[in-house]
Amino acid sequence: MDLVEALIAFSDNTYERLRRRLEGIEVDELLWEPAPGSWSVRAREDGSAFMDFGLGGTSMVPAITPAPVTTIAWRVAHIVDLLKEDRCATVLDLEPEANAGELWLTTRPEEMLDYLERAHATWRGYLSRTDPAALLHAVDRWGTRLSFVHHIIDEFVHHAAEIGVLRDLWSAGRESHGLLGAVLRADRDAVAQAGDDAVLTLREERAGLLVEAASVGRWAVADLLLDLGFAPELPPGPSALHFAAGLGRMDLVRRLVEAGASTEAADDRFHATPLAWAELVSQRLGGSAAPQASGADWQTVIEFLRRRATSSSGEMRDVTGE
C-alpha cells in the first residue's frame, strides 16, 4: 500500500463510521438545537435550504467566541462542504469538479445522506488522482500537500465525532430552554406567555442579544428582539447594524435605523461604519455561493446607507473607515 492508498483507506474508514452513526436519523433529531442560539440548516417557504453562518472567523472579524453549538444538520453540511470544495482539488494540483461551487444543503435526512456520500466520493476521487510523489511538494499556507490532506481528514474525523456526541445527547433527552430558547426560536407566543418581567430580566442578563442575533444572520430573532426593546448597539464592538449591513439584510438595516441605530458608528477593530462593512463584504462575497451571501442585497443596503450619509451631512463624505 502506497501513501495515497493509505490516506484513502483512512478517509474511507472515517466515512463508513460516520455513515453507520447516522443510520436511522429522522428530521426532528437532524434539526434538534441542543443549546440556545444553535446554528442549523433551515428551510425556506419555497422548499430551499440555507445554512446559519456569520462573518466571524474571516479576515475581517475574529472567530466568534464562544463558538456556536451546531445541529447535526449543520455539522453534516459543513463536512459536505469540506470534502467537495474546490481547494481540495486545487491544492493537489487537480481540476475541481463542476459542482465544487454549489451549496448542497437540505433539511431532509435521506437527501443529506446522499450529499454526504457524493461529497466523500468527490474527495476520494481527488485523492485517487494524486501522485504519491507529489504529496511532499510545498504549497502555500499548508507547508506540503500531505499536510493539507492531513488537515482535511482531521477535520472530517473530529466533526464526525461531534455528530456522534450529538446523537448521544439526543438519545438522552433534553428539557426546554425557557424564555431564552423561545426567543432564539423566534417563538412569539411563548415569549408573550413568559411575561414582561421575564423579558426585562433577560434584557439585563443578555444585553447584547440583538447584536449576537444579527452577527449570525438570525433575522427573525433580531426582528423579535427589536420589538422587545433590546439595544442594537453594545459599544465598543460592532453594532447590530454593522452585521446586518455586512450580511446585506436590507429589511433589518431599515428597522435598525428607524430604531435609532447609528449609521456613523465605527467598530473598535476596523474603525469602519456599517456602510464600509457592506461595501467591503459585498466585494469579497458578492456573487459567490458562500453561506454568508445567502439572501444578501448589498446594493440596496449600500445605496440606502449612502443616502443616509448624504442627508445627515449635506454632502457625500468618505465613509470607508480608511
PDB file of C-alpha atoms in Angstrom:
ATOM      1  CA  MET A   1       0.000   0.000   0.000  1.00  0.00           C
ATOM      2  CA  ASP A   2       1.471   3.361  -1.006  1.00  0.00           C
ATOM      3  CA  LEU A   3       0.849   6.640   0.834  1.00  0.00           C
ATOM      4  CA  VAL A   4      -2.156   7.701  -1.261  1.00  0.00           C
ATOM      5  CA  GLU A   5      -3.779   4.304  -0.759  1.00  0.00           C
ATOM      6  CA  ALA A   6      -3.231   4.607   2.994  1.00  0.00           C
ATOM      7  CA  LEU A   7      -4.843   8.064   3.050  1.00  0.00           C
ATOM      8  CA  ILE A   8      -7.809   6.801   1.040  1.00  0.00           C
ATOM      9  CA  ALA A   9      -8.239   3.887   3.446  1.00  0.00           C
ATOM     10  CA  PHE A  10      -8.160   6.296   6.420  1.00  0.00           C
ATOM     11  CA  SER A  11     -10.737   8.550   4.780  1.00  0.00           C
ATOM     12  CA  ASP A  12     -12.938   5.574   3.820  1.00  0.00           C
ATOM     13  CA  ASN A  13     -12.899   4.335   7.393  1.00  0.00           C
ATOM     14  CA  THR A  14     -13.937   7.743   8.697  1.00  0.00           C
ATOM     15  CA  TYR A  15     -16.788   7.949   6.189  1.00  0.00           C
ATOM     16  CA  GLU A  16     -18.078   4.439   6.877  1.00  0.00           C
ATOM     17  CA  ARG A  17     -18.026   5.019  10.638  1.00  0.00           C
ATOM     18  CA  LEU A  18     -19.947   8.288  10.276  1.00  0.00           C
ATOM     19  CA  ARG A  19     -22.403   6.736   7.839  1.00  0.00           C
ATOM     20  CA  ARG A  20     -23.158   3.980  10.329  1.00  0.00           C
ATOM     21  CA  ARG A  21     -23.513   6.580  13.090  1.00  0.00           C
ATOM     22  CA  LEU A  22     -26.179   8.381  11.053  1.00  0.00           C
ATOM     23  CA  GLU A  23     -28.324   5.319  10.362  1.00  0.00           C
ATOM     24  CA  GLY A  24     -31.965   5.868  11.225  1.00  0.00           C
ATOM     25  CA  ILE A  25     -31.735   9.585  11.865  1.00  0.00           C
ATOM     26  CA  GLU A  26     -35.026  11.439  11.462  1.00  0.00           C
ATOM     27  CA  VAL A  27     -35.747  15.071  10.754  1.00  0.00           C
ATOM     28  CA  ASP A  28     -36.508  16.091  14.366  1.00  0.00           C
ATOM     29  CA  GLU A  29     -33.144  14.812  15.516  1.00  0.00           C
ATOM     30  CA  LEU A  30     -31.330  16.153  12.459  1.00  0.00           C
ATOM     31  CA  LEU A  31     -32.582  19.665  13.227  1.00  0.00           C
ATOM     32  CA  TRP A  32     -32.539  19.433  17.043  1.00  0.00           C
ATOM     33  CA  GLU A  33     -30.960  22.515  18.590  1.00  0.00           C
ATOM     34  CA  PRO A  34     -29.040  21.323  21.650  1.00  0.00           C
ATOM     35  CA  ALA A  35     -28.437  24.824  23.064  1.00  0.00           C
ATOM     36  CA  PRO A  36     -29.913  28.324  22.727  1.00  0.00           C
ATOM     37  CA  GLY A  37     -28.664  30.007  19.566  1.00  0.00           C
ATOM     38  CA  SER A  38     -27.562  26.827  17.847  1.00  0.00           C
ATOM     39  CA  TRP A  39     -26.592  27.106  14.199  1.00  0.00           C
ATOM     40  CA  SER A  40     -28.555  24.904  11.827  1.00  0.00           C
ATOM     41  CA  VAL A  41     -29.676  24.302   8.260  1.00  0.00           C
ATOM     42  CA  ARG A  42     -33.131  25.809   7.809  1.00  0.00           C
ATOM     43  CA  ALA A  43     -35.875  25.512   5.201  1.00  0.00           C
ATOM     44  CA  ARG A  44     -37.369  28.476   3.392  1.00  0.00           C
ATOM     45  CA  GLU A  45     -41.026  28.651   2.388  1.00  0.00           C
ATOM     46  CA  ASP A  46     -40.132  27.694  -1.184  1.00  0.00           C
ATOM     47  CA  GLY A  47     -38.507  24.461  -0.003  1.00  0.00           C
ATOM     48  CA  SER A  48     -34.897  25.546  -0.493  1.00  0.00           C
ATOM     49  CA  ALA A  49     -32.487  25.465   2.431  1.00  0.00           C
ATOM     50  CA  PHE A  50     -29.954  27.863   3.900  1.00  0.00           C
ATOM     51  CA  MET A  51     -27.211  27.496   6.470  1.00  0.00           C
ATOM     52  CA  ASP A  52     -26.739  29.705   9.543  1.00  0.00           C
ATOM     53  CA  PHE A  53     -23.436  31.493   9.253  1.00  0.00           C
ATOM     54  CA  GLY A  54     -21.700  34.719  10.260  1.00  0.00           C
ATOM     55  CA  LEU A  55     -18.704  36.856   9.471  1.00  0.00           C
ATOM     56  CA  GLY A  56     -16.720  35.542  12.449  1.00  0.00           C
ATOM     57  CA  GLY A  57     -13.534  33.689  11.591  1.00  0.00           C
ATOM     58  CA  THR A  58     -12.994  35.619   8.370  1.00  0.00           C
ATOM     59  CA  SER A  59     -10.154  38.002   7.648  1.00  0.00           C
ATOM     60  CA  MET A  60     -12.483  40.834   8.679  1.00  0.00           C
ATOM     61  CA  VAL A  61     -13.781  39.597  12.017  1.00  0.00           C
ATOM     62  CA  PRO A  62     -12.242  37.363  14.703  1.00  0.00           C
ATOM     63  CA  ALA A  63     -13.767  33.958  15.323  1.00  0.00           C
ATOM     64  CA  ILE A  64     -16.989  34.060  17.332  1.00  0.00           C
ATOM     65  CA  THR A  65     -16.395  33.196  20.988  1.00  0.00           C
ATOM     66  CA  PRO A  66     -17.740  31.076  22.399  1.00  0.00           C
ATOM     67  CA  ALA A  67     -18.189  29.169  19.153  1.00  0.00           C
ATOM     68  CA  PRO A  68     -21.882  28.475  18.450  1.00  0.00           C
ATOM     69  CA  VAL A  69     -23.187  24.977  19.121  1.00  0.00           C
ATOM     70  CA  THR A  70     -24.489  23.391  15.925  1.00  0.00           C
ATOM     71  CA  THR A  71     -27.181  20.927  14.937  1.00  0.00           C
ATOM     72  CA  ILE A  72     -26.383  17.623  13.285  1.00  0.00           C
ATOM     73  CA  ALA A  73     -27.718  19.065  10.027  1.00  0.00           C
ATOM     74  CA  TRP A  74     -25.255  21.965  10.213  1.00  0.00           C
ATOM     75  CA  ARG A  75     -22.323  19.735  11.078  1.00  0.00           C
ATOM     76  CA  VAL A  76     -23.041  17.312   8.217  1.00  0.00           C
ATOM     77  CA  ALA A  77     -23.399  20.259   5.812  1.00  0.00           C
ATOM     78  CA  HIS A  78     -20.028  21.540   6.996  1.00  0.00           C
ATOM     79  CA  ILE A  79     -18.420  18.138   6.334  1.00  0.00           C
ATOM     80  CA  VAL A  80     -20.036  18.002   2.892  1.00  0.00           C
ATOM     81  CA  ASP A  81     -18.620  21.425   2.037  1.00  0.00           C
ATOM     82  CA  LEU A  82     -15.220  20.492   3.492  1.00  0.00           C
ATOM     83  CA  LEU A  83     -14.913  17.407   1.269  1.00  0.00           C
ATOM     84  CA  LYS A  84     -16.175  18.870  -2.011  1.00  0.00           C
ATOM     85  CA  GLU A  85     -14.861  22.446  -2.007  1.00  0.00           C
ATOM     86  CA  ASP A  86     -12.596  23.494  -4.848  1.00  0.00           C
ATOM     87  CA  ARG A  87      -9.439  23.807  -2.725  1.00  0.00           C
ATOM     88  CA  CYS A  88      -9.493  20.028  -2.242  1.00  0.00           C
ATOM     89  CA  ALA A  89      -8.610  19.845  -5.923  1.00  0.00           C
ATOM     90  CA  THR A  90      -6.523  22.970  -6.460  1.00  0.00           C
ATOM     91  CA  VAL A  91      -4.123  22.352  -3.561  1.00  0.00           C
ATOM     92  CA  LEU A  92      -3.489  18.901  -5.040  1.00  0.00           C
ATOM     93  CA  ASP A  93      -2.935  20.470  -8.486  1.00  0.00           C
ATOM     94  CA  LEU A  94      -6.143  18.978  -9.877  1.00  0.00           C
ATOM     95  CA  GLU A  95      -9.138  20.408 -11.710  1.00  0.00           C
ATOM     96  CA  PRO A  96     -12.161  20.875  -9.394  1.00  0.00           C
ATOM     97  CA  GLU A  97     -15.402  19.090 -10.177  1.00  0.00           C
ATOM     98  CA  ALA A  98     -18.001  21.230 -11.938  1.00  0.00           C
ATOM     99  CA  ASN A  99     -20.214  21.218  -8.837  1.00  0.00           C
ATOM    100  CA  ALA A 100     -17.480  22.462  -6.471  1.00  0.00           C
ATOM    101  CA  GLY A 101     -19.147  25.869  -6.109  1.00  0.00           C
ATOM    102  CA  GLU A 102     -22.618  24.514  -5.328  1.00  0.00           C
ATOM    103  CA  LEU A 103     -24.085  24.513  -1.833  1.00  0.00           C
ATOM    104  CA  TRP A 104     -25.553  21.104  -1.031  1.00  0.00           C
ATOM    105  CA  LEU A 105     -27.961  21.977   1.770  1.00  0.00           C
ATOM    106  CA  THR A 106     -31.090  20.166   2.906  1.00  0.00           C
ATOM    107  CA  THR A 107     -33.255  19.572   5.950  1.00  0.00           C
ATOM    108  CA  ARG A 108     -34.253  16.077   4.744  1.00  0.00           C
ATOM    109  CA  PRO A 109     -32.320  13.110   6.189  1.00  0.00           C
ATOM    110  CA  GLU A 110     -32.235  10.959   3.033  1.00  0.00           C
ATOM    111  CA  GLU A 111     -31.042  13.815   0.872  1.00  0.00           C
ATOM    112  CA  MET A 112     -28.460  14.755   3.490  1.00  0.00           C
ATOM    113  CA  LEU A 113     -27.020  11.238   3.454  1.00  0.00           C
ATOM    114  CA  ASP A 114     -26.899  11.335  -0.346  1.00  0.00           C
ATOM    115  CA  TYR A 115     -24.962  14.627  -0.255  1.00  0.00           C
ATOM    116  CA  LEU A 116     -22.531  13.152   2.257  1.00  0.00           C
ATOM    117  CA  GLU A 117     -21.935  10.088   0.084  1.00  0.00           C
ATOM    118  CA  ARG A 118     -21.375  12.203  -3.034  1.00  0.00           C
ATOM    119  CA  ALA A 119     -19.072  14.639  -1.239  1.00  0.00           C
ATOM    120  CA  HIS A 120     -16.893  11.832   0.085  1.00  0.00           C
ATOM    121  CA  ALA A 121     -16.785  10.253  -3.367  1.00  0.00           C
ATOM    122  CA  THR A 122     -15.564  13.609  -4.729  1.00  0.00           C
ATOM    123  CA  TRP A 123     -12.817  13.862  -2.090  1.00  0.00           C
ATOM    124  CA  ARG A 124     -11.861  10.224  -2.621  1.00  0.00           C
ATOM    125  CA  GLY A 125     -11.608  10.871  -6.355  1.00  0.00           C
ATOM    126  CA  TYR A 126      -9.220  13.763  -5.789  1.00  0.00           C
ATOM    127  CA  LEU A 127      -7.028  11.588  -3.574  1.00  0.00           C
ATOM    128  CA  SER A 128      -7.015   8.727  -6.066  1.00  0.00           C
ATOM    129  CA  ARG A 129      -5.783  11.043  -8.831  1.00  0.00           C
ATOM    130  CA  THR A 130      -2.948  12.420  -6.715  1.00  0.00           C
ATOM    131  CA  ASP A 131       0.612  11.328  -7.479  1.00  0.00           C
ATOM    132  CA  PRO A 132       2.127   9.938  -4.237  1.00  0.00           C
ATOM    133  CA  ALA A 133       5.465  11.521  -5.144  1.00  0.00           C
ATOM    134  CA  ALA A 134       3.792  14.950  -5.308  1.00  0.00           C
ATOM    135  CA  LEU A 135       2.412  14.832  -1.771  1.00  0.00           C
ATOM    136  CA  LEU A 136       5.596  16.323  -0.337  1.00  0.00           C
ATOM    137  CA  HIS A 137       5.591  19.249  -2.768  1.00  0.00           C
ATOM    138  CA  ALA A 138       5.439  22.594  -0.977  1.00  0.00           C
ATOM    139  CA  VAL A 139       2.207  24.618  -1.156  1.00  0.00           C
ATOM    140  CA  ASP A 140       1.341  27.999   0.300  1.00  0.00           C
ATOM    141  CA  ARG A 141      -0.156  28.044   3.804  1.00  0.00           C
ATOM    142  CA  TRP A 142      -0.193  24.256   4.276  1.00  0.00           C
ATOM    143  CA  GLY A 143       3.525  23.514   4.028  1.00  0.00           C
ATOM    144  CA  THR A 144       3.057  20.436   1.840  1.00  0.00           C
ATOM    145  CA  ARG A 145       0.171  18.786   0.044  1.00  0.00           C
ATOM    146  CA  LEU A 146       0.384  15.960   2.552  1.00  0.00           C
ATOM    147  CA  SER A 147      -0.163  18.431   5.396  1.00  0.00           C
ATOM    148  CA  PHE A 148      -3.259  19.709   3.608  1.00  0.00           C
ATOM    149  CA  VAL A 149      -4.640  16.179   3.196  1.00  0.00           C
ATOM    150  CA  HIS A 150      -3.996  15.555   6.896  1.00  0.00           C
ATOM    151  CA  HIS A 151      -5.905  18.739   7.700  1.00  0.00           C
ATOM    152  CA  ILE A 152      -8.968  17.682   5.683  1.00  0.00           C
ATOM    153  CA  ILE A 153      -9.051  14.199   7.173  1.00  0.00           C
ATOM    154  CA  ASP A 154      -8.514  15.574  10.686  1.00  0.00           C
ATOM    155  CA  GLU A 155     -11.466  17.935  10.194  1.00  0.00           C
ATOM    156  CA  PHE A 156     -13.504  15.022   8.859  1.00  0.00           C
ATOM    157  CA  VAL A 157     -12.688  12.861  11.887  1.00  0.00           C
ATOM    158  CA  HIS A 158     -13.358  15.385  14.620  1.00  0.00           C
ATOM    159  CA  HIS A 159     -16.562  16.789  13.113  1.00  0.00           C
ATOM    160  CA  ALA A 160     -17.854  13.241  12.651  1.00  0.00           C
ATOM    161  CA  ALA A 161     -17.091  12.617  16.328  1.00  0.00           C
ATOM    162  CA  GLU A 162     -19.097  15.722  17.260  1.00  0.00           C
ATOM    163  CA  ILE A 163     -22.068  14.306  15.369  1.00  0.00           C
ATOM    164  CA  GLY A 164     -21.780  11.106  17.375  1.00  0.00           C
ATOM    165  CA  VAL A 165     -21.906  13.085  20.624  1.00  0.00           C
ATOM    166  CA  LEU A 166     -24.975  14.988  19.421  1.00  0.00           C
ATOM    167  CA  ARG A 167     -26.760  11.728  18.657  1.00  0.00           C
ATOM    168  CA  ASP A 168     -25.936  10.525  22.170  1.00  0.00           C
ATOM    169  CA  LEU A 169     -27.300  13.712  23.697  1.00  0.00           C
ATOM    170  CA  TRP A 170     -30.481  13.434  21.644  1.00  0.00           C
ATOM    171  CA  SER A 171     -30.990   9.908  22.903  1.00  0.00           C
ATOM    172  CA  ALA A 172     -30.526  11.059  26.489  1.00  0.00           C
ATOM    173  CA  GLY A 173     -33.285  13.648  26.045  1.00  0.00           C
ATOM    174  CA  ARG A 174     -33.377  17.402  26.586  1.00  0.00           C
ATOM    175  CA  GLU A 175     -35.535  19.810  28.504  1.00  0.00           C
ATOM    176  CA  SER A 176     -36.825  23.091  27.118  1.00  0.00           C
ATOM    177  CA  HIS A 177     -34.617  26.168  27.341  1.00  0.00           C
ATOM    178  CA  GLY A 178     -37.183  28.559  28.833  1.00  0.00           C
ATOM    179  CA  LEU A 179     -37.526  32.158  27.674  1.00  0.00           C
ATOM    180  CA  LEU A 180     -34.093  32.352  26.053  1.00  0.00           C
ATOM    181  CA  GLY A 181     -34.847  29.278  23.981  1.00  0.00           C
ATOM    182  CA  ALA A 182     -38.222  30.730  22.980  1.00  0.00           C
ATOM    183  CA  VAL A 183     -36.572  33.986  21.913  1.00  0.00           C
ATOM    184  CA  LEU A 184     -33.909  32.210  19.901  1.00  0.00           C
ATOM    185  CA  ARG A 185     -36.597  30.159  18.182  1.00  0.00           C
ATOM    186  CA  ALA A 186     -38.453  33.427  17.495  1.00  0.00           C
ATOM    187  CA  ASP A 187     -41.469  31.848  19.219  1.00  0.00           C
ATOM    188  CA  ARG A 188     -43.555  34.964  19.861  1.00  0.00           C
ATOM    189  CA  ASP A 189     -46.389  33.111  21.580  1.00  0.00           C
ATOM    190  CA  ALA A 190     -44.042  31.520  24.116  1.00  0.00           C
ATOM    191  CA  VAL A 191     -42.342  34.866  24.731  1.00  0.00           C
ATOM    192  CA  ALA A 192     -45.706  36.547  25.317  1.00  0.00           C
ATOM    193  CA  GLN A 193     -46.633  33.841  27.832  1.00  0.00           C
ATOM    194  CA  ALA A 194     -43.378  34.434  29.738  1.00  0.00           C
ATOM    195  CA  GLY A 195     -44.451  38.000  30.571  1.00  0.00           C
ATOM    196  CA  ASP A 196     -42.830  41.434  30.638  1.00  0.00           C
ATOM    197  CA  ASP A 197     -40.865  40.859  33.850  1.00  0.00           C
ATOM    198  CA  ALA A 198     -39.105  37.820  32.395  1.00  0.00           C
ATOM    199  CA  VAL A 199     -38.256  39.770  29.238  1.00  0.00           C
ATOM    200  CA  LEU A 200     -36.855  42.627  31.340  1.00  0.00           C
ATOM    201  CA  THR A 201     -34.662  40.179  33.253  1.00  0.00           C
ATOM    202  CA  LEU A 202     -33.387  38.659  30.013  1.00  0.00           C
ATOM    203  CA  ARG A 203     -32.594  42.125  28.649  1.00  0.00           C
ATOM    204  CA  GLU A 204     -30.500  42.802  31.743  1.00  0.00           C
ATOM    205  CA  GLU A 205     -28.720  39.431  31.639  1.00  0.00           C
ATOM    206  CA  ARG A 206     -28.148  39.315  27.866  1.00  0.00           C
ATOM    207  CA  ALA A 207     -27.914  42.952  26.829  1.00  0.00           C
ATOM    208  CA  GLY A 208     -26.053  42.118  23.635  1.00  0.00           C
ATOM    209  CA  LEU A 209     -28.502  39.501  22.394  1.00  0.00           C
ATOM    210  CA  LEU A 210     -29.692  41.582  19.433  1.00  0.00           C
ATOM    211  CA  VAL A 211     -26.114  42.149  18.290  1.00  0.00           C
ATOM    212  CA  GLU A 212     -25.429  38.417  18.647  1.00  0.00           C
ATOM    213  CA  ALA A 213     -28.508  37.509  16.596  1.00  0.00           C
ATOM    214  CA  ALA A 214     -27.551  39.919  13.813  1.00  0.00           C
ATOM    215  CA  SER A 215     -23.950  38.706  13.792  1.00  0.00           C
ATOM    216  CA  VAL A 216     -25.053  35.207  12.773  1.00  0.00           C
ATOM    217  CA  GLY A 217     -27.918  36.152  10.493  1.00  0.00           C
ATOM    218  CA  ARG A 218     -30.799  35.126  12.782  1.00  0.00           C
ATOM    219  CA  TRP A 219     -33.135  37.643  11.188  1.00  0.00           C
ATOM    220  CA  ALA A 220     -36.442  36.536  12.704  1.00  0.00           C
ATOM    221  CA  VAL A 221     -34.808  36.549  16.144  1.00  0.00           C
ATOM    222  CA  ALA A 222     -33.334  40.005  15.573  1.00  0.00           C
ATOM    223  CA  ASP A 223     -36.745  41.284  14.480  1.00  0.00           C
ATOM    224  CA  LEU A 224     -38.332  39.912  17.658  1.00  0.00           C
ATOM    225  CA  LEU A 225     -35.571  41.359  19.862  1.00  0.00           C
ATOM    226  CA  LEU A 226     -36.127  44.794  18.349  1.00  0.00           C
ATOM    227  CA  ASP A 227     -39.805  44.533  19.287  1.00  0.00           C
ATOM    228  CA  LEU A 228     -38.768  43.503  22.799  1.00  0.00           C
ATOM    229  CA  GLY A 229     -36.616  46.609  23.235  1.00  0.00           C
ATOM    230  CA  PHE A 230     -33.152  45.056  23.117  1.00  0.00           C
ATOM    231  CA  ALA A 231     -30.343  47.516  22.375  1.00  0.00           C
ATOM    232  CA  PRO A 232     -28.987  47.483  18.790  1.00  0.00           C
ATOM    233  CA  GLU A 233     -25.552  48.624  19.956  1.00  0.00           C
ATOM    234  CA  LEU A 234     -23.165  47.405  22.628  1.00  0.00           C
ATOM    235  CA  PRO A 235     -20.032  49.606  22.336  1.00  0.00           C
ATOM    236  CA  PRO A 236     -17.206  49.354  21.634  1.00  0.00           C
ATOM    237  CA  GLY A 237     -17.809  46.331  19.389  1.00  0.00           C
ATOM    238  CA  PRO A 238     -19.679  46.198  16.079  1.00  0.00           C
ATOM    239  CA  SER A 239     -23.375  47.040  16.297  1.00  0.00           C
ATOM    240  CA  ALA A 240     -26.295  45.010  15.007  1.00  0.00           C
ATOM    241  CA  LEU A 241     -26.357  47.470  12.099  1.00  0.00           C
ATOM    242  CA  HIS A 242     -22.750  46.600  11.203  1.00  0.00           C
ATOM    243  CA  PHE A 243     -23.646  42.926  10.929  1.00  0.00           C
ATOM    244  CA  ALA A 244     -26.964  43.480   9.140  1.00  0.00           C
ATOM    245  CA  ALA A 245     -25.227  45.757   6.609  1.00  0.00           C
ATOM    246  CA  GLY A 246     -22.268  43.390   6.241  1.00  0.00           C
ATOM    247  CA  LEU A 247     -24.627  40.494   5.546  1.00  0.00           C
ATOM    248  CA  GLY A 248     -26.736  42.594   3.165  1.00  0.00           C
ATOM    249  CA  ARG A 249     -30.044  42.347   5.048  1.00  0.00           C
ATOM    250  CA  MET A 250     -31.987  45.407   3.941  1.00  0.00           C
ATOM    251  CA  ASP A 251     -35.150  44.811   5.973  1.00  0.00           C
ATOM    252  CA  LEU A 252     -33.228  44.653   9.245  1.00  0.00           C
ATOM    253  CA  VAL A 253     -30.975  47.567   8.263  1.00  0.00           C
ATOM    254  CA  ARG A 254     -34.065  49.732   7.781  1.00  0.00           C
ATOM    255  CA  ARG A 255     -35.643  48.646  11.064  1.00  0.00           C
ATOM    256  CA  LEU A 256     -32.425  49.246  12.998  1.00  0.00           C
ATOM    257  CA  VAL A 257     -32.012  52.742  11.568  1.00  0.00           C
ATOM    258  CA  GLU A 258     -35.652  53.537  12.361  1.00  0.00           C
ATOM    259  CA  ALA A 259     -34.998  52.315  15.916  1.00  0.00           C
ATOM    260  CA  GLY A 260     -32.143  54.795  16.267  1.00  0.00           C
ATOM    261  CA  ALA A 261     -29.069  52.713  15.404  1.00  0.00           C
ATOM    262  CA  SER A 262     -26.221  54.988  14.345  1.00  0.00           C
ATOM    263  CA  THR A 263     -25.110  54.793  10.723  1.00  0.00           C
ATOM    264  CA  GLU A 264     -21.936  56.683  11.648  1.00  0.00           C
ATOM    265  CA  ALA A 265     -20.720  54.429  14.489  1.00  0.00           C
ATOM    266  CA  ALA A 266     -17.315  52.843  13.861  1.00  0.00           C
ATOM    267  CA  ASP A 267     -16.456  49.417  15.232  1.00  0.00           C
ATOM    268  CA  ASP A 268     -13.497  49.108  17.591  1.00  0.00           C
ATOM    269  CA  ARG A 269     -11.427  46.742  15.441  1.00  0.00           C
ATOM    270  CA  PHE A 270     -11.556  48.191  11.933  1.00  0.00           C
ATOM    271  CA  HIS A 271     -12.888  51.649  12.805  1.00  0.00           C
ATOM    272  CA  ALA A 272     -15.369  51.254   9.963  1.00  0.00           C
ATOM    273  CA  THR A 273     -19.005  52.267   9.588  1.00  0.00           C
ATOM    274  CA  PRO A 274     -21.861  49.905   8.664  1.00  0.00           C
ATOM    275  CA  LEU A 275     -21.640  51.273   5.115  1.00  0.00           C
ATOM    276  CA  ALA A 276     -17.965  50.325   4.922  1.00  0.00           C
ATOM    277  CA  TRP A 277     -18.807  46.806   6.114  1.00  0.00           C
ATOM    278  CA  ALA A 278     -21.465  46.446   3.412  1.00  0.00           C
ATOM    279  CA  GLU A 279     -19.107  47.707   0.710  1.00  0.00           C
ATOM    280  CA  LEU A 280     -16.187  45.501   1.703  1.00  0.00           C
ATOM    281  CA  VAL A 281     -18.148  42.294   2.284  1.00  0.00           C
ATOM    282  CA  SER A 282     -20.079  42.740  -0.966  1.00  0.00           C
ATOM    283  CA  GLN A 283     -16.766  42.990  -2.827  1.00  0.00           C
ATOM    284  CA  ARG A 284     -15.495  39.789  -1.212  1.00  0.00           C
ATOM    285  CA  LEU A 285     -18.641  37.680  -1.263  1.00  0.00           C
ATOM    286  CA  GLY A 286     -20.898  39.220  -3.890  1.00  0.00           C
ATOM    287  CA  GLY A 287     -21.932  36.667  -6.492  1.00  0.00           C
ATOM    288  CA  SER A 288     -20.371  33.761  -4.581  1.00  0.00           C
ATOM    289  CA  ALA A 289     -22.003  30.622  -3.218  1.00  0.00           C
ATOM    290  CA  ALA A 290     -20.706  31.321   0.292  1.00  0.00           C
ATOM    291  CA  PRO A 291     -23.293  30.774   3.055  1.00  0.00           C
ATOM    292  CA  GLN A 292     -22.869  34.410   4.137  1.00  0.00           C
ATOM    293  CA  ALA A 293     -24.130  35.553   0.723  1.00  0.00           C
ATOM    294  CA  SER A 294     -27.484  33.779   1.084  1.00  0.00           C
ATOM    295  CA  GLY A 295     -30.325  36.305   0.722  1.00  0.00           C
ATOM    296  CA  ALA A 296     -27.980  39.295   0.660  1.00  0.00           C
ATOM    297  CA  ASP A 297     -28.976  42.521  -1.103  1.00  0.00           C
ATOM    298  CA  TRP A 298     -25.826  44.555  -0.655  1.00  0.00           C
ATOM    299  CA  GLN A 299     -26.522  47.045  -3.427  1.00  0.00           C
ATOM    300  CA  THR A 300     -29.790  48.197  -1.861  1.00  0.00           C
ATOM    301  CA  VAL A 301     -28.158  48.387   1.568  1.00  0.00           C
ATOM    302  CA  ILE A 302     -25.230  50.398   0.215  1.00  0.00           C
ATOM    303  CA  GLU A 303     -27.499  52.845  -1.626  1.00  0.00           C
ATOM    304  CA  PHE A 304     -29.690  53.266   1.461  1.00  0.00           C
ATOM    305  CA  LEU A 305     -26.742  53.959   3.781  1.00  0.00           C
ATOM    306  CA  ARG A 306     -25.116  56.306   1.292  1.00  0.00           C
ATOM    307  CA  ARG A 307     -28.329  58.330   1.139  1.00  0.00           C
ATOM    308  CA  ARG A 308     -28.383  58.467   4.936  1.00  0.00           C
ATOM    309  CA  ALA A 309     -24.793  59.726   4.965  1.00  0.00           C
ATOM    310  CA  THR A 310     -25.617  62.382   2.376  1.00  0.00           C
ATOM    311  CA  SER A 311     -28.758  63.589   4.108  1.00  0.00           C
ATOM    312  CA  SER A 312     -27.042  63.812   7.502  1.00  0.00           C
ATOM    313  CA  SER A 313     -24.077  65.870   6.306  1.00  0.00           C
ATOM    314  CA  GLY A 314     -25.380  67.707   3.254  1.00  0.00           C
ATOM    315  CA  GLU A 315     -22.715  66.140   1.051  1.00  0.00           C
ATOM    316  CA  MET A 316     -21.295  62.705   0.321  1.00  0.00           C
ATOM    317  CA  ARG A 317     -18.447  62.029   2.748  1.00  0.00           C
ATOM    318  CA  ASP A 318     -15.750  59.372   2.963  1.00  0.00           C
ATOM    319  CA  VAL A 319     -17.436  56.574   4.942  1.00  0.00           C
ATOM    320  CA  THR A 320     -14.998  53.819   4.148  1.00  0.00           C
ATOM    321  CA  GLY A 321     -13.345  53.964   7.556  1.00  0.00           C
ATOM    322  CA  GLU A 322      -9.932  54.253   5.934  1.00  0.00           C
TER     323      GLU A 322
END
